[in-house]
mmCIF file of C-alpha atoms in Angstrom:
data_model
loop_
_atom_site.group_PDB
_atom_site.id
_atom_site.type_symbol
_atom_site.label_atom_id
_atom_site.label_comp_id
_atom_site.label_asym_id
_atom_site.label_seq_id
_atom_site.Cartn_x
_atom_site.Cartn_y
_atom_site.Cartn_z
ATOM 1 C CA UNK D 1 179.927 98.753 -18.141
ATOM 2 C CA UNK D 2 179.350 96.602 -15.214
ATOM 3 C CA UNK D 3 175.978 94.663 -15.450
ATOM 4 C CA UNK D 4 173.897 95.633 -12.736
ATOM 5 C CA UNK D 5 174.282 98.044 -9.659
ATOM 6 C CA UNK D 6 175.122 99.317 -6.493
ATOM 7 C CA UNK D 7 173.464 98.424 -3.531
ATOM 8 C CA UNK D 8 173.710 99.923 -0.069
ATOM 9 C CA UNK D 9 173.668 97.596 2.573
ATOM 10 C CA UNK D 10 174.601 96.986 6.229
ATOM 11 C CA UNK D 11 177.816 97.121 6.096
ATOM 12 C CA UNK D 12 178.667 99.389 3.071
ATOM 13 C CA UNK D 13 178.087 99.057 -1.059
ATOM 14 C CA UNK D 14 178.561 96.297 -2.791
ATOM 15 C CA UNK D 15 177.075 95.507 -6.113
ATOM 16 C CA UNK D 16 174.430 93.404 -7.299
ATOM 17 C CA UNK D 17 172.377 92.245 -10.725
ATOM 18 C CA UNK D 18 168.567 90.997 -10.710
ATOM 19 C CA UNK D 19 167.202 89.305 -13.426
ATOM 20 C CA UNK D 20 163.557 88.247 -13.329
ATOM 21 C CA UNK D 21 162.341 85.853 -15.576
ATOM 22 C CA UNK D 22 158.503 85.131 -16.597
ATOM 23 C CA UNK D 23 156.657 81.550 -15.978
ATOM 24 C CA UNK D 24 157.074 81.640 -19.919
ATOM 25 C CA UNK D 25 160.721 81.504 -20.111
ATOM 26 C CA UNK D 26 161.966 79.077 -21.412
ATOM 27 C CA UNK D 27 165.566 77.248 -20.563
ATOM 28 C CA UNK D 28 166.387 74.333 -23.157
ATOM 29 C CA UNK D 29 162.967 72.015 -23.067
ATOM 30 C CA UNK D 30 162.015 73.710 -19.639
ATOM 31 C CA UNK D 31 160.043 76.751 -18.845
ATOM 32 C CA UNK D 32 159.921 78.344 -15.755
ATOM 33 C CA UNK D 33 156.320 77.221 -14.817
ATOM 34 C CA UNK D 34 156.408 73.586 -14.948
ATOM 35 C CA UNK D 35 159.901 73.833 -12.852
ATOM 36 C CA UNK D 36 157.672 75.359 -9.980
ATOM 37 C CA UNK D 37 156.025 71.889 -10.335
ATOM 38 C CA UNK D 38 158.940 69.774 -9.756
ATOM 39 C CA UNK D 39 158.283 66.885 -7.175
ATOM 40 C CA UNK D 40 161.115 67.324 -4.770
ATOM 41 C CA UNK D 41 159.801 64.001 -2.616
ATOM 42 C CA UNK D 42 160.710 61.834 -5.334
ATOM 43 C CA UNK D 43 164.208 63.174 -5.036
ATOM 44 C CA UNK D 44 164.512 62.443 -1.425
ATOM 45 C CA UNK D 45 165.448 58.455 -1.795
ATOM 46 C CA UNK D 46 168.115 59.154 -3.889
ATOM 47 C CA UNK D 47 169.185 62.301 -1.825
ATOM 48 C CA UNK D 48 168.982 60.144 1.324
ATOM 49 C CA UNK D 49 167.440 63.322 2.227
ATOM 50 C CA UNK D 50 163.899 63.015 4.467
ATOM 51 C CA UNK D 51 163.057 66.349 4.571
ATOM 52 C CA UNK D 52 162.650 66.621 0.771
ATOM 53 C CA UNK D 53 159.570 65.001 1.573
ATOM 54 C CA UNK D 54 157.971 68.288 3.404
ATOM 55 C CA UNK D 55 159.652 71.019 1.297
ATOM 56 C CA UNK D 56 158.873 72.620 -2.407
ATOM 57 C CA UNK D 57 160.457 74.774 -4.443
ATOM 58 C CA UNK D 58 158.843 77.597 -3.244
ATOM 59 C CA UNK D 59 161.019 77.011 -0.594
ATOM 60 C CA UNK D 60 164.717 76.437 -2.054
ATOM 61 C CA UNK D 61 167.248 79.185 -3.219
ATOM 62 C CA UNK D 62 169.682 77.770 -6.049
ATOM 63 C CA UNK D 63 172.685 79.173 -6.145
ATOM 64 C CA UNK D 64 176.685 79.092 -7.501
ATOM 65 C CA UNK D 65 179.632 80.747 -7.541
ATOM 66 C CA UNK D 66 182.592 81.733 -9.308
ATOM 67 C CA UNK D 67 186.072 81.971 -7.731
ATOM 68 C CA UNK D 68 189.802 82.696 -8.014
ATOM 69 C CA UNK D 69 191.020 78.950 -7.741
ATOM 70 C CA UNK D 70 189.771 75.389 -7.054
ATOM 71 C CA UNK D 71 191.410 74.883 -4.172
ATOM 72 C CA UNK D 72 190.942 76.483 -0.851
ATOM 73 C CA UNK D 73 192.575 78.938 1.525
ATOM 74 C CA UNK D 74 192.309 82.526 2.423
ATOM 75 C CA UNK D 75 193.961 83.560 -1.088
ATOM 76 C CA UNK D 76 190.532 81.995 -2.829
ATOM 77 C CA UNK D 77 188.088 84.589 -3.135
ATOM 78 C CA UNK D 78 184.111 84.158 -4.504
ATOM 79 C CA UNK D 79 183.786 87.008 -6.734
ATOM 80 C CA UNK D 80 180.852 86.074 -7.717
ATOM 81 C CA UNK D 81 177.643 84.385 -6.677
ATOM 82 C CA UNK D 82 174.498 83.507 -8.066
ATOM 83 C CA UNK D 83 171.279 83.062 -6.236
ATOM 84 C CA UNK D 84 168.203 82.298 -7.742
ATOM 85 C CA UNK D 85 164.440 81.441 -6.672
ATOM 86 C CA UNK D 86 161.079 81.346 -7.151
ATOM 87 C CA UNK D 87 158.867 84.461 -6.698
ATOM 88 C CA UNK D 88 155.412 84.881 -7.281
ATOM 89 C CA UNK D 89 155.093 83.416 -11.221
ATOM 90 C CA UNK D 90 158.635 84.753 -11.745
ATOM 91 C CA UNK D 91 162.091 82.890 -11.154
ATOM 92 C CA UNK D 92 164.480 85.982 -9.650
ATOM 93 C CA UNK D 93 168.348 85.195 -10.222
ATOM 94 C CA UNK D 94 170.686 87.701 -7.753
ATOM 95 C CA UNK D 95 174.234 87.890 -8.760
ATOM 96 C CA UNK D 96 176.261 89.289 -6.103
ATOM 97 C CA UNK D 97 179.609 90.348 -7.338
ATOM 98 C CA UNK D 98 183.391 91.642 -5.836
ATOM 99 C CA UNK D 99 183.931 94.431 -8.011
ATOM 100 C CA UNK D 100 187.126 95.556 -5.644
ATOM 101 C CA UNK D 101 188.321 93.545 -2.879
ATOM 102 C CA UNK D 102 187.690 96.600 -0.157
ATOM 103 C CA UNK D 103 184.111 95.623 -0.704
ATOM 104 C CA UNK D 104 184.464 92.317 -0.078
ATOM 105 C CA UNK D 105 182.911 92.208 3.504
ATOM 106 C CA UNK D 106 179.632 93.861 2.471
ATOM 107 C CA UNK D 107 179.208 91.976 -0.184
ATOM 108 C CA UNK D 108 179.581 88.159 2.048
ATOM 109 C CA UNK D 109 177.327 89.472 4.577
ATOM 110 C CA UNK D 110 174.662 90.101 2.102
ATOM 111 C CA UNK D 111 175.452 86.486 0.749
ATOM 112 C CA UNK D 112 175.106 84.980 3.813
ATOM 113 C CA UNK D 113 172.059 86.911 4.252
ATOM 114 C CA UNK D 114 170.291 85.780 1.406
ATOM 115 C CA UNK D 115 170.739 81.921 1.797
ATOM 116 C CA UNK D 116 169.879 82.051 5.044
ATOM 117 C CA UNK D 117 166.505 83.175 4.266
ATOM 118 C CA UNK D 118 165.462 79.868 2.916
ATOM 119 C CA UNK D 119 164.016 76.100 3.993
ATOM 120 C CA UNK D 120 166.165 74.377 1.040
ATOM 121 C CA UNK D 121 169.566 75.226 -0.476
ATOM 122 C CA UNK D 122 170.004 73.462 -4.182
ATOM 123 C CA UNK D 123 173.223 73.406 -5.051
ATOM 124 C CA UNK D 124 175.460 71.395 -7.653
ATOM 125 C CA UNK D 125 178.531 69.883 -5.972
ATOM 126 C CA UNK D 126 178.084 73.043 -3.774
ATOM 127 C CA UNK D 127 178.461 71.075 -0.439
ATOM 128 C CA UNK D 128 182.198 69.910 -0.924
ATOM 129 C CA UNK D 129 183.049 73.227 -3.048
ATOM 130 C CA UNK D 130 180.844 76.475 -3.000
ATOM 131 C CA UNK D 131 179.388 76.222 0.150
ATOM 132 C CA UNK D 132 183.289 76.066 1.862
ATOM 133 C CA UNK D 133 184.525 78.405 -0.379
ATOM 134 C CA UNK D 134 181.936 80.935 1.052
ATOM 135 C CA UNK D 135 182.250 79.908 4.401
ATOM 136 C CA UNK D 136 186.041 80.458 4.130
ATOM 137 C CA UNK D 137 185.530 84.042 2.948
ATOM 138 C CA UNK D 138 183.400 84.829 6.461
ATOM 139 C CA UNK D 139 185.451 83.201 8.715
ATOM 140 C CA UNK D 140 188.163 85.018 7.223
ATOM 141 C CA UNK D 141 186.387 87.920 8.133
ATOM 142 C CA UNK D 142 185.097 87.137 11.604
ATOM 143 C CA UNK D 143 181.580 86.280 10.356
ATOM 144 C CA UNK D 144 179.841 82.900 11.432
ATOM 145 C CA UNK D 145 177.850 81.410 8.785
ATOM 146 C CA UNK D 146 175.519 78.021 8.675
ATOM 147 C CA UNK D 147 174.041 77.410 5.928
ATOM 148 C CA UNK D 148 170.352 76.525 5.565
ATOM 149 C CA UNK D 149 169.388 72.887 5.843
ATOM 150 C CA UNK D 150 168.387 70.911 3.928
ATOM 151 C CA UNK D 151 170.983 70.939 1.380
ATOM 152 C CA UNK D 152 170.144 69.335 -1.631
ATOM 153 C CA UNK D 153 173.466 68.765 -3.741
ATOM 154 C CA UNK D 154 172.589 67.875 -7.437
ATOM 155 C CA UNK D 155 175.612 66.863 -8.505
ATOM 156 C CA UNK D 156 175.486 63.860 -5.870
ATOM 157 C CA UNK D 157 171.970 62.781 -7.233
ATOM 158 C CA UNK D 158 173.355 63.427 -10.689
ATOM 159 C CA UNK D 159 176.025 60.310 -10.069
ATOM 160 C CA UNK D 160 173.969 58.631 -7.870
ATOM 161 C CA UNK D 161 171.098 57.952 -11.190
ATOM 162 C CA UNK D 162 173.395 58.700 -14.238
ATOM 163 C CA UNK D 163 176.907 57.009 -13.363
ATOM 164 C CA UNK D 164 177.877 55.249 -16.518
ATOM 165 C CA UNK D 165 175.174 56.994 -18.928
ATOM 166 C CA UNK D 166 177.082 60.228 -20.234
ATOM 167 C CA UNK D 167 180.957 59.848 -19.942
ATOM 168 C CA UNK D 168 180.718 62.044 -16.949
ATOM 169 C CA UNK D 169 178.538 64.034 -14.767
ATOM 170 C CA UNK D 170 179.369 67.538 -14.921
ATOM 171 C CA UNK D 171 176.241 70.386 -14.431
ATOM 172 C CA UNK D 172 176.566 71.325 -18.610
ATOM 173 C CA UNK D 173 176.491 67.580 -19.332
ATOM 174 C CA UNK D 174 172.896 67.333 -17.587
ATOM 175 C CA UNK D 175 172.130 70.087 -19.100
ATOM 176 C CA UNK D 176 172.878 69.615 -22.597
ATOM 177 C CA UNK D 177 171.407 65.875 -22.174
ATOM 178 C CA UNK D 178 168.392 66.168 -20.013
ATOM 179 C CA UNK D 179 167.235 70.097 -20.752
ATOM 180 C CA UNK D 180 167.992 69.652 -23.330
ATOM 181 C CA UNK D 181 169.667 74.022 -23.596
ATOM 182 C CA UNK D 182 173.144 74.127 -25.460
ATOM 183 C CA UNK D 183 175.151 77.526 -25.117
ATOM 184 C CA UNK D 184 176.257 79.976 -27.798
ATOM 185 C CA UNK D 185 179.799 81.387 -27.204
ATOM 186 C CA UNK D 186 180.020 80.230 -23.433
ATOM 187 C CA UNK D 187 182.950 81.652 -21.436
ATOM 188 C CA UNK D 188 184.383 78.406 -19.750
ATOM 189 C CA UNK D 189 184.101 78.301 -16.168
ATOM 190 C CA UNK D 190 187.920 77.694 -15.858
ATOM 191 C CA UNK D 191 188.792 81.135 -17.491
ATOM 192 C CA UNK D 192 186.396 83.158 -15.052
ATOM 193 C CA UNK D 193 189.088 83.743 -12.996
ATOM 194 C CA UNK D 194 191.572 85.375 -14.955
ATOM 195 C CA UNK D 195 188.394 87.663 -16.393
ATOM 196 C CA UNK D 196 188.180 89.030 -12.697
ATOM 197 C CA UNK D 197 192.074 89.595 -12.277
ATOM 198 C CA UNK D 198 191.897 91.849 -15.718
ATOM 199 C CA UNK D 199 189.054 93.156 -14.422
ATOM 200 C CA UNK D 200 191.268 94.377 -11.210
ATOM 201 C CA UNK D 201 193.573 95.739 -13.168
ATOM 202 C CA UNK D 202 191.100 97.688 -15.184
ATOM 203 C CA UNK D 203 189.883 95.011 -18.424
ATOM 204 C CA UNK D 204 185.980 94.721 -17.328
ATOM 205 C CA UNK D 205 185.684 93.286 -20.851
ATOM 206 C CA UNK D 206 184.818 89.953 -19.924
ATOM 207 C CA UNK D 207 182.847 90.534 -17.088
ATOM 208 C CA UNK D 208 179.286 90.540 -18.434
ATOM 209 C CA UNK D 209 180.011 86.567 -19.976
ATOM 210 C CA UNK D 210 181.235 85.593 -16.608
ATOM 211 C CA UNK D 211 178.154 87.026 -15.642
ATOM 212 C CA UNK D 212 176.080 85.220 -18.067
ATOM 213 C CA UNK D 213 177.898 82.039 -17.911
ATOM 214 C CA UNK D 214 177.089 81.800 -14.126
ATOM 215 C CA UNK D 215 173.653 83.053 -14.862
ATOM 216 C CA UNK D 216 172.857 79.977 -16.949
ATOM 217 C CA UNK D 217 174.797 78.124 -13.962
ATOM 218 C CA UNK D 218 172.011 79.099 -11.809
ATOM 219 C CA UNK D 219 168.885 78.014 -14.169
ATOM 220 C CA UNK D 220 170.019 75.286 -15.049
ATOM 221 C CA UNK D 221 169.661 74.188 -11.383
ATOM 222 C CA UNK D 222 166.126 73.588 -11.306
ATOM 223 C CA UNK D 223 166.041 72.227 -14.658
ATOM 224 C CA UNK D 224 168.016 69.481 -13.727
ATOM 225 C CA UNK D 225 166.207 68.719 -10.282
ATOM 226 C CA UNK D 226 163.307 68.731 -12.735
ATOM 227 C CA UNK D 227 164.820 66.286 -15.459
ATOM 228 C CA UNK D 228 166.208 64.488 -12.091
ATOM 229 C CA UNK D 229 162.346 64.357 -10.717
ATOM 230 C CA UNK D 230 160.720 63.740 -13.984
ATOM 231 C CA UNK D 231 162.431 60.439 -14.534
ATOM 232 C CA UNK D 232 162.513 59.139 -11.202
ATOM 233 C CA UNK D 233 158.393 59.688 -11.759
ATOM 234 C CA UNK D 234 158.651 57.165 -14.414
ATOM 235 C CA UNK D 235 162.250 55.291 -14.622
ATOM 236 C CA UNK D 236 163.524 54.355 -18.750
ATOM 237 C CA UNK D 237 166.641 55.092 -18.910
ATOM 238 C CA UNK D 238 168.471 51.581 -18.922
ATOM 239 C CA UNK D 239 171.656 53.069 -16.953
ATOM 240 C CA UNK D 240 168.853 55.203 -14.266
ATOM 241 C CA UNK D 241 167.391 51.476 -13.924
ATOM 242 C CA UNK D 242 170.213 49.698 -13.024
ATOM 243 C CA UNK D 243 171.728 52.611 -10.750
ATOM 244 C CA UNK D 244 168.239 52.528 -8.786
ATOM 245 C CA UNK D 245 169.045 48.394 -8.380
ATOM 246 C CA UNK D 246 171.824 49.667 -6.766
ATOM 247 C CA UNK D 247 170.785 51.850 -4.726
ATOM 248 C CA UNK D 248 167.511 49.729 -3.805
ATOM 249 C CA UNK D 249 169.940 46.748 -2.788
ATOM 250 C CA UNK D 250 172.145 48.857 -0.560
ATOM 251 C CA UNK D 251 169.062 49.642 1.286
ATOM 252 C CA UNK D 252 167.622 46.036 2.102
ATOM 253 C CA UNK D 253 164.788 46.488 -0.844
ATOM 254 C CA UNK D 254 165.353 43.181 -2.162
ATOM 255 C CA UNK D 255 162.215 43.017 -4.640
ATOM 256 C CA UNK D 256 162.631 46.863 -5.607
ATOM 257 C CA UNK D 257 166.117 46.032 -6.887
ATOM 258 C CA UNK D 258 165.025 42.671 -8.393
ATOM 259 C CA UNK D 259 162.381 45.086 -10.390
ATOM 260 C CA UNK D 260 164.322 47.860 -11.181
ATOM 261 C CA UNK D 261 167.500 45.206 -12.126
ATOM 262 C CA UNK D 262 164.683 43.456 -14.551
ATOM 263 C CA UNK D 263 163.479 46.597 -16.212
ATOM 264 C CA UNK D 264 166.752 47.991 -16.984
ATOM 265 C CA UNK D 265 168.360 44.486 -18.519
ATOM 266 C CA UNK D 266 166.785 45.162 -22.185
ATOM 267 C CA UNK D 267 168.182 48.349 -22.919
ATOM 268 C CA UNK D 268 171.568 47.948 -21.225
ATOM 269 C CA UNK D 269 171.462 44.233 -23.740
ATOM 270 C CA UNK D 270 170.631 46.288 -26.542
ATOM 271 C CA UNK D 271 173.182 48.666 -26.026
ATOM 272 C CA UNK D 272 176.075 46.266 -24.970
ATOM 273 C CA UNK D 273 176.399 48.788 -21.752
ATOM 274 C CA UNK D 274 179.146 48.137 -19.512
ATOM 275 C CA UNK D 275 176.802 47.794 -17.020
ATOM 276 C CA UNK D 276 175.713 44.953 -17.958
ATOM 277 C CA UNK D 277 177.571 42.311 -16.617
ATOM 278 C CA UNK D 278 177.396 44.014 -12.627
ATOM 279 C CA UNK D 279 173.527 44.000 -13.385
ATOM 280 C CA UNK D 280 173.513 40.073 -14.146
ATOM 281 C CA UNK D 281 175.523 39.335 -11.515
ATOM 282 C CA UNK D 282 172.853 40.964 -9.036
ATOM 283 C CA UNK D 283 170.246 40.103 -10.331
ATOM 284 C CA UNK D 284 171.320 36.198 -10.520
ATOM 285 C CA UNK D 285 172.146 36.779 -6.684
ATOM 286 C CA UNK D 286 168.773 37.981 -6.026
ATOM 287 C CA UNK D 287 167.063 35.504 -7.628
ATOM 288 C CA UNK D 288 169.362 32.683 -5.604
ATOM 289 C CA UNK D 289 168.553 34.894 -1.884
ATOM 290 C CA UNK D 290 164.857 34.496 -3.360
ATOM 291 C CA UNK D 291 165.121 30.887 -3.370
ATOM 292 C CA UNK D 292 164.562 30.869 -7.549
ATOM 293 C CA UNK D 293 167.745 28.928 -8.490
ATOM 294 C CA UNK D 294 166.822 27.977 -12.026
ATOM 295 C CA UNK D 295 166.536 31.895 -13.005
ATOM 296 C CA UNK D 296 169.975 32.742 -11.040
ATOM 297 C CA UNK D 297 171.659 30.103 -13.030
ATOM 298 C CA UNK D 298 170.245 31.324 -16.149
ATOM 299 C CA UNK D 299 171.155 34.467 -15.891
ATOM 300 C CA UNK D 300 174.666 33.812 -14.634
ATOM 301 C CA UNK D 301 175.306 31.568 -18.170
ATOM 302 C CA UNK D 302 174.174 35.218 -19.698
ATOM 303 C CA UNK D 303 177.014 36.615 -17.381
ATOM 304 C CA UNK D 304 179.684 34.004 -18.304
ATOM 305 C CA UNK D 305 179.439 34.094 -21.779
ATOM 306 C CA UNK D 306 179.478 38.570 -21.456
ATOM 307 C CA UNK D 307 182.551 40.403 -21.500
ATOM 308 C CA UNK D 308 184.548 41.475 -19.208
ATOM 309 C CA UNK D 309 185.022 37.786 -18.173
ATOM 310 C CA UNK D 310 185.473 37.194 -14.280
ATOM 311 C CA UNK D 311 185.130 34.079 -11.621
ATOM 312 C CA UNK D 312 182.387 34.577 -9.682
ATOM 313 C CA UNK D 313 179.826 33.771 -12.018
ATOM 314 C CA UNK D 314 181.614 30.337 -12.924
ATOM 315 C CA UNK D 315 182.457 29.308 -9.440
ATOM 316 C CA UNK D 316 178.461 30.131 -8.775
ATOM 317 C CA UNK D 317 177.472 28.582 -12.020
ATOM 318 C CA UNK D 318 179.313 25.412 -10.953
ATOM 319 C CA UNK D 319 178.090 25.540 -7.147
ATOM 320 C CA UNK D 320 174.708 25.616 -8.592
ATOM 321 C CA UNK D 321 175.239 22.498 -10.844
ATOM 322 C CA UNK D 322 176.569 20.336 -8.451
ATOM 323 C CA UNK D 323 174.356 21.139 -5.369
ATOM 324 C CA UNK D 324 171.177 21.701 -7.005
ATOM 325 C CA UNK D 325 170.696 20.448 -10.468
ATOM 326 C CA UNK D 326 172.617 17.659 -9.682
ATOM 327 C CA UNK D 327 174.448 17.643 -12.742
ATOM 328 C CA UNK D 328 178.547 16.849 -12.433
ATOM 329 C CA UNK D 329 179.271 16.608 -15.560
ATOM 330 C CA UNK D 330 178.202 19.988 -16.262
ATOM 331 C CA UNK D 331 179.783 21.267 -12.805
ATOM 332 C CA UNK D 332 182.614 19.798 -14.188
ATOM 333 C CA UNK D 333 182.991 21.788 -17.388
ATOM 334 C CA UNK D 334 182.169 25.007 -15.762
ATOM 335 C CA UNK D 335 185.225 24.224 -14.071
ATOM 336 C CA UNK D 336 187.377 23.676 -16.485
ATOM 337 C CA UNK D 337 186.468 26.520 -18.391
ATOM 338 C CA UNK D 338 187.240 28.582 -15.636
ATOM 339 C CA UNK D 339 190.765 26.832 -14.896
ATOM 340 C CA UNK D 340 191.153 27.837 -18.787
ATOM 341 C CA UNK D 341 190.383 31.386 -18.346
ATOM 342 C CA UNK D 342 192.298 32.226 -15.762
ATOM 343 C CA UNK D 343 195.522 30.522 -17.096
ATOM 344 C CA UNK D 344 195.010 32.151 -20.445
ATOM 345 C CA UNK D 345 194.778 35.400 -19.258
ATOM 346 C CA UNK D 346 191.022 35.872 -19.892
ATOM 347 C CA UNK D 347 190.132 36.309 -16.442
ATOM 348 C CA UNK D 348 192.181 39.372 -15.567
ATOM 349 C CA UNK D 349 193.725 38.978 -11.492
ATOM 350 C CA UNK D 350 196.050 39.877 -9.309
ATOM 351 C CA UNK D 351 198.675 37.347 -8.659
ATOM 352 C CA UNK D 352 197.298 36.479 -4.884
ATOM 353 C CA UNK D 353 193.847 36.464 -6.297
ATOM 354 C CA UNK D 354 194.684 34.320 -9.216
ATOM 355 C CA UNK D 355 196.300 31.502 -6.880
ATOM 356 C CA UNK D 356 193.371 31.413 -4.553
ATOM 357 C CA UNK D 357 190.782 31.009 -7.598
ATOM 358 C CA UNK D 358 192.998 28.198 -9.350
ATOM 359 C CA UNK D 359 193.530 26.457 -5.758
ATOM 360 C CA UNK D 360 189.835 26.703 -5.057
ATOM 361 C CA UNK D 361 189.135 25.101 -8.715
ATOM 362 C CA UNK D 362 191.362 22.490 -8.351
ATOM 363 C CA UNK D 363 189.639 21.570 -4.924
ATOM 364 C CA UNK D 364 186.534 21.535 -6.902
ATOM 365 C CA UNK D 365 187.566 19.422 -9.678
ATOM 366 C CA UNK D 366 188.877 16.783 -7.327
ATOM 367 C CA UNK D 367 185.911 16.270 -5.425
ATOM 368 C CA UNK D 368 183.903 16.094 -8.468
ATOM 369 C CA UNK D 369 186.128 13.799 -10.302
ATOM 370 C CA UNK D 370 186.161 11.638 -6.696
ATOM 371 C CA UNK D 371 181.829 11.790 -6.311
ATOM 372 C CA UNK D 372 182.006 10.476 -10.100
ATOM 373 C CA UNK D 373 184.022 7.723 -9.369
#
């Protein structure tokens, strides 16, 4: 009751399901037509990928797999492997699967046949997991295999935009957020494996929701690199904003992160993120790098009086009082209030740390007290 068939191929059978779905089909809020439209260039900053830029979907196989364990080794076999792409008006999903081990060698060099026919492999965290899994399989075998390039890993993107939106950043978290498709009666990935040891020993029961579980595995691939493309278009997410400051300041864009910084501060205020604070503290050292001191020292008062408390904003807030407002008095307080904070516990430090910062206030306070007379 296997789903699927058998296929003869170069090096014996092995067995194989194909699924073909219309442009119509619909996955959560995504049909298959407007994922052939995806924009992959607008993925390629975040990818630090260049050649996403000169590539399409047309182009890219999507694909995951299923194996015995997590970790690695000979003993870790990939029973089962998804492959999906675009074809004609149609997206075609190919699951290759181990239905006895003595089969195993037909079935990886038909893998490895079938991503190497591509321009772009999409994966989701399939560069530190499936694609080493599978490569582990053919070299136990003998086989080389190099997989396409580029290699587009989703999951990195994922993190890279939506670190600190959703609690985490698993593939069914994007999907249940962003495509907005929920599953019915899901077989969790984690008890895949034991469904193919039963099946071994003769229990094929659970075979076709391992199958369907990695099916929806594989669509939900370029549903995501669409959700992924569609707001990079047009960033509003709050936490997207922020993560693009980031990522824009790493890189030497300056005024791109001082934008993208600005646009996300009104939703992350709104929702008390706990982003927040990092984003002030940027932003406030943009500003100062810009030469717009007034604006870095209001927004590090924002920062000072936000939770979780910490020094650098009060030893900056102070720098900025004494050197350029010209204001001791107010230098002054700033410095006791951070004296206060750390010696109440309110500024939470290491013990080495927590010296330094008191012996650098105290230096402070001293020459202020001595330029006041």
């Amino acid at each position: 009751a296997l789903p699927g068939e058998e296929v003869e191929g170069e090096l014996g059978a092995f067995w194989v399901r194909r699924t073909r779905l219309p442009a119509s089909h619909l996955h959560g809020s995504w049909s298959v037509g407007d994922l052939r439209a995806t924009r992959l260039d607008l993925l390629a900053e975040v990818a630090r990928e260049p050649r996403l830029k000169s590539v399409s979907l047309e182009d890219a196989v999507f694909f995951d797999t299923e194996t015995t364990s997590l970790g690695g080794g000979v003993s870790t076999y990939v029973f089962l492997m998804g492959a999906g792409y675009f074809q004609g008006d149609e997206f075609v999903v190919e699951q290759y699967f181990l239905r006895e081990v003595p089969e195993e060698r037909a079935l990886l060099h038909a893998i490895r046949e079938r991503l190497q026919g591509f321009g772009l492999v999409v994966s989701f965290h399939g560069k530190h997991f499936d694609a080493p899994r599978i490569s582990g399989r053919l070299a136990f075998h003998r086989m080389g295999f190099e997989l396409s390039e580029p290699h587009l890993d989703l999951c990195q993107v994922g993190r890279s935009l939506y670190r600190g939106a959703f609690g985490n950043c698993r593939l069914q978290t994007f999907e249940r957020r962003l495509v907005d498709f929920h599953r019915a009666d899901d077989l969790p990935g984690a008890e895949c494996p034991q469904a193919f040891f039963s099946h071994l020993q003769g229990d094929s029961s659970l075979i076709p929701r391992v199958f369907e579980h990695n099916l929806f595995d594989v669509l939900t691939l370029p549903a995501v690199a669409a959700a992924f493309a569609s707001e990079l278009e047009d960033p509003r997410h709050p936490v997207v904003l922020a993560n693009l400051g980031s990522l824009h300041e790493s890189a030497g864009r300056d005024a791109r992160a001082r934008d993208s910084y600005l646009a996300a501060l009104e939703g992350l205020r709104a929702d008390r993120h706990a982003l927040l604070p990092r984003t002030l503290e940027r932003l406030a050292l943009l500003e100062r790098r810009a030469g717009r001191h007034a604006e870095s020292a209001r927004l590090l008062e924002e920062r000072i009086a936000t939770q979780p408390y910490a020094f650098q904003p009060l030893e900056d807030l102070a720098k900025y009082f004494e050197h350029r407002a010209h204001d001791l008095d107010r230098a002054e307080a700033i410095a006791v209030d951070a004296r206060s904070r750390i010696l109440t516990g309110k500024i939470s430090l290491d013990p080495r740390t927590r010296v330094r910062c008191l012996q650098a206030i105290d230096h402070r306070l001293a020459r202020l007290r001595r330029r006041r007379g």
